[in-house]
mmCIF file of C-alpha atoms in Angstrom:
data_model
loop_
_atom_site.group_PDB
_atom_site.id
_atom_site.type_symbol
_atom_site.label_atom_id
_atom_site.label_comp_id
_atom_site.label_asym_id
_atom_site.label_seq_id
_atom_site.Cartn_x
_atom_site.Cartn_y
_atom_site.Cartn_z
ATOM 1 C CA GLY A 1 99.632 51.823 42.758
ATOM 2 C CA GLU A 2 96.124 52.981 42.002
ATOM 3 C CA ASN A 3 93.549 53.129 44.782
ATOM 4 C CA VAL A 4 89.844 53.518 44.062
ATOM 5 C CA GLU A 5 87.341 54.424 46.763
ATOM 6 C CA GLN A 6 83.613 53.974 46.141
ATOM 7 C CA HIS A 7 80.618 55.329 48.060
ATOM 8 C CA PRO A 8 78.085 54.460 49.237
ATOM 9 C CA SER A 9 78.501 50.746 49.870
ATOM 10 C CA THR A 10 74.746 50.251 49.821
ATOM 11 C CA LEU A 11 72.018 52.344 48.239
ATOM 12 C CA SER A 12 68.292 51.847 48.464
ATOM 13 C CA VAL A 13 66.035 53.904 46.217
ATOM 14 C CA GLN A 14 62.392 53.946 45.289
ATOM 15 C CA GLU A 15 61.525 52.885 41.771
ATOM 16 C CA GLY A 16 61.602 55.903 39.512
ATOM 17 C CA ASP A 17 64.052 57.846 41.647
ATOM 18 C CA SER A 18 67.667 58.524 40.727
ATOM 19 C CA ALA A 19 70.726 56.742 42.069
ATOM 20 C CA VAL A 20 74.179 58.282 42.302
ATOM 21 C CA ILE A 21 77.403 56.438 43.071
ATOM 22 C CA LYS A 22 80.680 58.259 43.551
ATOM 23 C CA CYS A 23 84.276 57.124 43.177
ATOM 24 C CA THR A 24 87.640 58.721 43.757
ATOM 25 C CA TYR A 25 90.968 57.563 42.419
ATOM 26 C CA SER A 26 94.527 58.261 43.465
ATOM 27 C CA ASP A 27 96.674 57.945 40.333
ATOM 28 C CA SER A 28 96.507 61.095 38.227
ATOM 29 C CA ALA A 29 97.861 59.084 35.278
ATOM 30 C CA SER A 30 94.694 56.970 35.087
ATOM 31 C CA ASN A 31 92.768 57.737 31.933
ATOM 32 C CA TYR A 32 90.003 55.157 31.636
ATOM 33 C CA PHE A 33 87.059 54.772 34.005
ATOM 34 C CA PRO A 34 84.537 51.993 33.398
ATOM 35 C CA TRP A 35 81.483 51.067 35.403
ATOM 36 C CA TYR A 36 80.390 47.471 35.765
ATOM 37 C CA LYS A 37 77.123 45.933 36.914
ATOM 38 C CA GLN A 38 77.296 42.559 38.602
ATOM 39 C CA GLU A 39 74.268 40.439 39.279
ATOM 40 C CA LEU A 40 74.334 37.671 41.841
ATOM 41 C CA GLY A 41 76.533 34.762 40.792
ATOM 42 C CA LYS A 42 77.559 36.352 37.517
ATOM 43 C CA GLY A 43 80.556 38.138 36.105
ATOM 44 C CA PRO A 44 80.648 41.935 35.839
ATOM 45 C CA GLN A 45 79.059 43.507 32.786
ATOM 46 C CA LEU A 46 80.317 46.808 31.394
ATOM 47 C CA ILE A 47 77.506 49.366 31.403
ATOM 48 C CA ILE A 48 79.301 52.578 30.574
ATOM 49 C CA ASP A 49 82.817 53.973 30.494
ATOM 50 C CA ILE A 50 84.515 57.316 30.142
ATOM 51 C CA ARG A 51 87.979 58.401 29.130
ATOM 52 C CA SER A 52 89.929 61.271 30.577
ATOM 53 C CA ASN A 53 89.461 63.527 27.565
ATOM 54 C CA VAL A 54 85.700 63.645 28.202
ATOM 55 C CA GLY A 55 83.842 65.194 31.120
ATOM 56 C CA GLU A 56 80.496 63.516 30.745
ATOM 57 C CA LYS A 57 78.926 60.642 28.852
ATOM 58 C CA LYS A 58 75.344 59.502 28.685
ATOM 59 C CA ASP A 59 73.618 56.363 27.492
ATOM 60 C CA GLN A 60 69.839 56.424 27.925
ATOM 61 C CA ARG A 61 69.185 56.330 31.688
ATOM 62 C CA ILE A 62 72.833 56.044 32.636
ATOM 63 C CA ALA A 63 75.365 58.849 32.748
ATOM 64 C CA VAL A 64 78.891 59.180 34.031
ATOM 65 C CA THR A 65 80.754 62.360 34.929
ATOM 66 C CA LEU A 66 84.482 62.800 35.418
ATOM 67 C CA ASN A 67 86.375 65.513 37.258
ATOM 68 C CA LYS A 68 90.046 64.985 36.511
ATOM 69 C CA THR A 69 91.202 67.839 38.697
ATOM 70 C CA ALA A 70 89.483 66.442 41.745
ATOM 71 C CA LYS A 71 90.110 62.839 40.643
ATOM 72 C CA HIS A 72 86.581 61.692 41.057
ATOM 73 C CA PHE A 73 83.891 60.268 38.825
ATOM 74 C CA SER A 74 80.254 59.427 39.345
ATOM 75 C CA LEU A 75 77.557 57.157 37.959
ATOM 76 C CA HIS A 76 74.030 58.483 37.649
ATOM 77 C CA ILE A 77 71.051 56.230 37.013
ATOM 78 C CA THR A 78 67.764 58.002 36.375
ATOM 79 C CA GLU A 79 64.251 56.579 36.496
ATOM 80 C CA THR A 80 65.475 53.507 38.315
ATOM 81 C CA GLN A 81 63.739 50.194 37.736
ATOM 82 C CA PRO A 82 63.758 46.986 39.806
ATOM 83 C CA GLU A 83 66.038 45.353 37.245
ATOM 84 C CA ASP A 84 68.658 47.980 38.084
ATOM 85 C CA SER A 85 69.110 46.220 41.421
ATOM 86 C CA ALA A 86 72.637 44.795 41.434
ATOM 87 C CA VAL A 87 76.149 45.533 42.649
ATOM 88 C CA TYR A 88 77.890 48.303 40.743
ATOM 89 C CA PHE A 89 81.656 48.663 40.560
ATOM 90 C CA CYS A 90 83.684 51.598 39.376
ATOM 91 C CA ALA A 91 87.216 51.044 38.154
ATOM 92 C CA ALA A 92 90.207 52.964 36.894
ATOM 93 C CA SER A 93 93.147 52.143 34.684
ATOM 94 C CA GLY A 94 95.706 53.699 32.409
ATOM 95 C CA ALA A 95 99.020 53.912 34.135
ATOM 96 C CA ALA A 96 99.584 50.155 34.000
ATOM 97 C CA GLY A 97 98.202 49.133 30.656
ATOM 98 C CA ASN A 98 94.979 47.188 30.776
ATOM 99 C CA LYS A 99 94.966 46.576 34.511
ATOM 100 C CA LEU A 100 91.767 47.680 36.185
ATOM 101 C CA THR A 101 91.623 48.652 39.842
ATOM 102 C CA PHE A 102 88.117 48.295 41.205
ATOM 103 C CA GLY A 103 86.263 50.230 43.846
ATOM 104 C CA GLY A 104 84.650 48.370 46.710
ATOM 105 C CA GLY A 105 81.258 48.134 45.050
ATOM 106 C CA THR A 106 77.812 49.558 45.732
ATOM 107 C CA ARG A 107 74.869 47.312 46.331
ATOM 108 C CA VAL A 108 71.857 49.033 44.806
ATOM 109 C CA LEU A 109 68.335 48.010 45.710
ATOM 110 C CA VAL A 110 65.448 49.505 43.782
ATOM 111 C CA LYS A 111 62.216 49.096 45.691
ATOM 112 C CA PRO A 112 59.049 48.758 43.619
ATOM 113 C CA GLY B 1 79.796 41.428 20.920
ATOM 114 C CA ALA B 2 82.886 39.779 22.326
ATOM 115 C CA VAL B 3 82.278 36.878 24.674
ATOM 116 C CA VAL B 4 84.556 35.414 27.309
ATOM 117 C CA SER B 5 83.583 31.910 28.346
ATOM 118 C CA GLN B 6 84.576 30.332 31.642
ATOM 119 C CA HIS B 7 84.347 26.711 32.651
ATOM 120 C CA PRO B 8 83.341 25.272 35.010
ATOM 121 C CA SER B 9 80.855 27.746 36.439
ATOM 122 C CA TRP B 10 81.079 26.022 39.779
ATOM 123 C CA VAL B 11 83.213 23.275 41.261
ATOM 124 C CA ILE B 12 83.441 21.518 44.595
ATOM 125 C CA CYS B 13 86.613 19.701 45.510
ATOM 126 C CA LYS B 14 88.270 18.065 48.473
ATOM 127 C CA SER B 15 91.045 19.763 50.366
ATOM 128 C CA GLY B 16 94.447 18.902 48.899
ATOM 129 C CA THR B 17 93.272 18.366 45.344
ATOM 130 C CA SER B 18 93.883 20.629 42.351
ATOM 131 C CA VAL B 19 91.267 22.366 40.257
ATOM 132 C CA LYS B 20 91.600 23.804 36.767
ATOM 133 C CA ILE B 21 89.481 26.674 35.492
ATOM 134 C CA GLU B 22 89.390 27.530 31.803
ATOM 135 C CA CYS B 23 88.874 30.925 30.237
ATOM 136 C CA ARG B 24 88.208 31.150 26.524
ATOM 137 C CA SER B 25 87.821 34.110 24.225
ATOM 138 C CA LEU B 26 85.124 33.364 21.680
ATOM 139 C CA ASP B 27 85.451 34.834 18.181
ATOM 140 C CA PHE B 28 88.454 36.948 19.109
ATOM 141 C CA GLN B 29 92.051 36.489 20.124
ATOM 142 C CA ALA B 30 93.466 37.535 23.448
ATOM 143 C CA THR B 31 97.215 37.790 23.940
ATOM 144 C CA THR B 32 96.496 38.919 27.483
ATOM 145 C CA MET B 33 93.918 37.776 29.972
ATOM 146 C CA PHE B 34 93.373 38.798 33.556
ATOM 147 C CA TRP B 35 92.397 36.616 36.488
ATOM 148 C CA TYR B 36 90.464 38.132 39.370
ATOM 149 C CA ARG B 37 89.329 36.740 42.670
ATOM 150 C CA GLN B 38 86.228 37.867 44.502
ATOM 151 C CA PHE B 39 85.212 36.946 48.031
ATOM 152 C CA PRO B 40 81.542 37.201 49.037
ATOM 153 C CA LYS B 41 80.272 40.780 49.131
ATOM 154 C CA GLN B 42 83.705 42.111 48.271
ATOM 155 C CA SER B 43 85.342 43.693 45.290
ATOM 156 C CA LEU B 44 87.377 42.090 42.530
ATOM 157 C CA MET B 45 91.057 41.702 43.247
ATOM 158 C CA LEU B 46 93.483 41.190 40.392
ATOM 159 C CA MET B 47 95.511 38.036 40.889
ATOM 160 C CA ALA B 48 97.600 37.837 37.755
ATOM 161 C CA THR B 49 97.989 38.779 34.139
ATOM 162 C CA SER B 50 98.127 35.852 31.756
ATOM 163 C CA ASN B 51 100.372 36.357 28.734
ATOM 164 C CA GLU B 52 100.125 34.149 25.669
ATOM 165 C CA GLY B 53 103.370 32.277 25.102
ATOM 166 C CA SER B 54 105.135 33.596 28.171
ATOM 167 C CA LYS B 55 104.995 33.553 31.941
ATOM 168 C CA ALA B 56 102.133 35.104 33.818
ATOM 169 C CA THR B 57 102.668 38.227 35.867
ATOM 170 C CA TYR B 58 101.428 37.865 39.426
ATOM 171 C CA GLU B 59 100.244 40.624 41.713
ATOM 172 C CA GLN B 60 101.968 41.154 45.010
ATOM 173 C CA GLY B 61 100.955 38.598 47.593
ATOM 174 C CA VAL B 62 99.652 36.027 45.100
ATOM 175 C CA GLU B 63 101.519 32.728 45.236
ATOM 176 C CA LYS B 64 102.515 31.727 41.722
ATOM 177 C CA ASP B 65 103.114 28.111 42.755
ATOM 178 C CA LYS B 66 99.650 27.977 44.256
ATOM 179 C CA PHE B 67 97.814 29.537 41.347
ATOM 180 C CA LEU B 68 99.297 28.186 38.142
ATOM 181 C CA ILE B 69 98.420 30.080 34.999
ATOM 182 C CA ASN B 70 98.921 28.812 31.485
ATOM 183 C CA HIS B 71 98.133 30.757 28.337
ATOM 184 C CA ALA B 72 99.070 28.324 25.613
ATOM 185 C CA SER B 73 96.953 29.750 22.811
ATOM 186 C CA LEU B 74 95.430 33.028 21.750
ATOM 187 C CA THR B 75 91.991 31.934 22.904
ATOM 188 C CA LEU B 76 92.616 29.960 26.084
ATOM 189 C CA SER B 77 94.013 30.717 29.503
ATOM 190 C CA THR B 78 93.800 28.321 32.430
ATOM 191 C CA LEU B 79 94.078 28.846 36.162
ATOM 192 C CA THR B 80 94.944 25.821 38.277
ATOM 193 C CA VAL B 81 94.486 26.067 42.013
ATOM 194 C CA THR B 82 96.938 23.551 43.375
ATOM 195 C CA SER B 83 96.561 21.721 46.671
ATOM 196 C CA ALA B 84 93.367 23.613 47.344
ATOM 197 C CA HIS B 85 92.317 24.441 50.885
ATOM 198 C CA PRO B 86 89.071 25.860 52.259
ATOM 199 C CA GLU B 87 90.524 29.366 52.305
ATOM 200 C CA ASP B 88 90.891 29.133 48.522
ATOM 201 C CA SER B 89 87.123 28.960 48.202
ATOM 202 C CA SER B 90 86.141 31.990 46.193
ATOM 203 C CA PHE B 91 84.670 33.295 42.958
ATOM 204 C CA TYR B 92 87.319 33.376 40.227
ATOM 205 C CA ILE B 93 86.684 35.567 37.214
ATOM 206 C CA CYS B 94 88.734 36.009 34.064
ATOM 207 C CA SER B 95 88.661 38.865 31.611
ATOM 208 C CA ALA B 96 90.142 39.789 28.267
ATOM 209 C CA PRO B 97 90.704 43.119 26.516
ATOM 210 C CA THR B 98 88.153 43.639 23.790
ATOM 211 C CA GLY B 99 88.847 47.210 22.782
ATOM 212 C CA PRO B 100 88.893 48.292 19.162
ATOM 213 C CA HIS B 101 92.687 48.473 19.040
ATOM 214 C CA SER B 102 95.694 46.943 20.704
ATOM 215 C CA GLY B 103 96.421 48.312 24.117
ATOM 216 C CA ALA B 104 92.836 49.316 24.680
ATOM 217 C CA ASN B 105 91.677 48.698 28.206
ATOM 218 C CA VAL B 106 88.059 47.769 27.674
ATOM 219 C CA LEU B 107 87.695 44.456 29.454
ATOM 220 C CA THR B 108 85.045 41.818 28.939
ATOM 221 C CA PHE B 109 84.560 39.453 31.851
ATOM 222 C CA GLY B 110 83.623 35.817 31.964
ATOM 223 C CA ALA B 111 80.697 34.621 34.059
ATOM 224 C CA GLY B 112 82.998 33.451 36.828
ATOM 225 C CA SER B 113 83.786 30.124 38.457
ATOM 226 C CA ARG B 114 82.758 29.460 42.019
ATOM 227 C CA LEU B 115 85.189 27.189 43.820
ATOM 228 C CA THR B 116 84.241 25.498 47.072
ATOM 229 C CA VAL B 117 86.918 23.503 48.832
ATOM 230 C CA LEU B 118 85.659 21.088 51.462
#
């Protein structure tokens, strides 16, 4: 089955700096790669996603890039703000319908 | 946007009792729902796929007699943790596909249900 690795597990940045989280996946048939933000005690919230026919997608301060050949994708958050502090999960799916396989998560702390 | 509602948000029960968690799709129908389990500071692990009108599909290593799933309508799936034990204490989260067309894999998650078994 699919295996998703996520790095780093924790990330501390100064407010205003950029944060980058990287994920690799194992199943070359995967074609959908969402990113979720989870705040303490809450369910994950979709923040951005990308499909395999696109190399990059941007939504205001958030961008995601995908390298299908290398089977890795990354989340970029620019001009970080304290409210960006949360746990971020990457995920991959496609080969098995709607099933999502999640990465291990990255705990992001934005210091004011 | 699409909303997935979970209830209860937290529950405490005694060891040996059963607990039911509900997952509802609001303003949309879900023939499939997914149940995840999350231990503290860990990732989400898929437990089972709930299928409306048929049996759930369980992931390897998940006991189907322990975690009973019922998807009796297009807007409701329930997870019952039977004979709960302290090791079943966890955060249980459901999700439903909310993509623009059937088969889409955009998932919307509920807020989760925290189970503590004493």
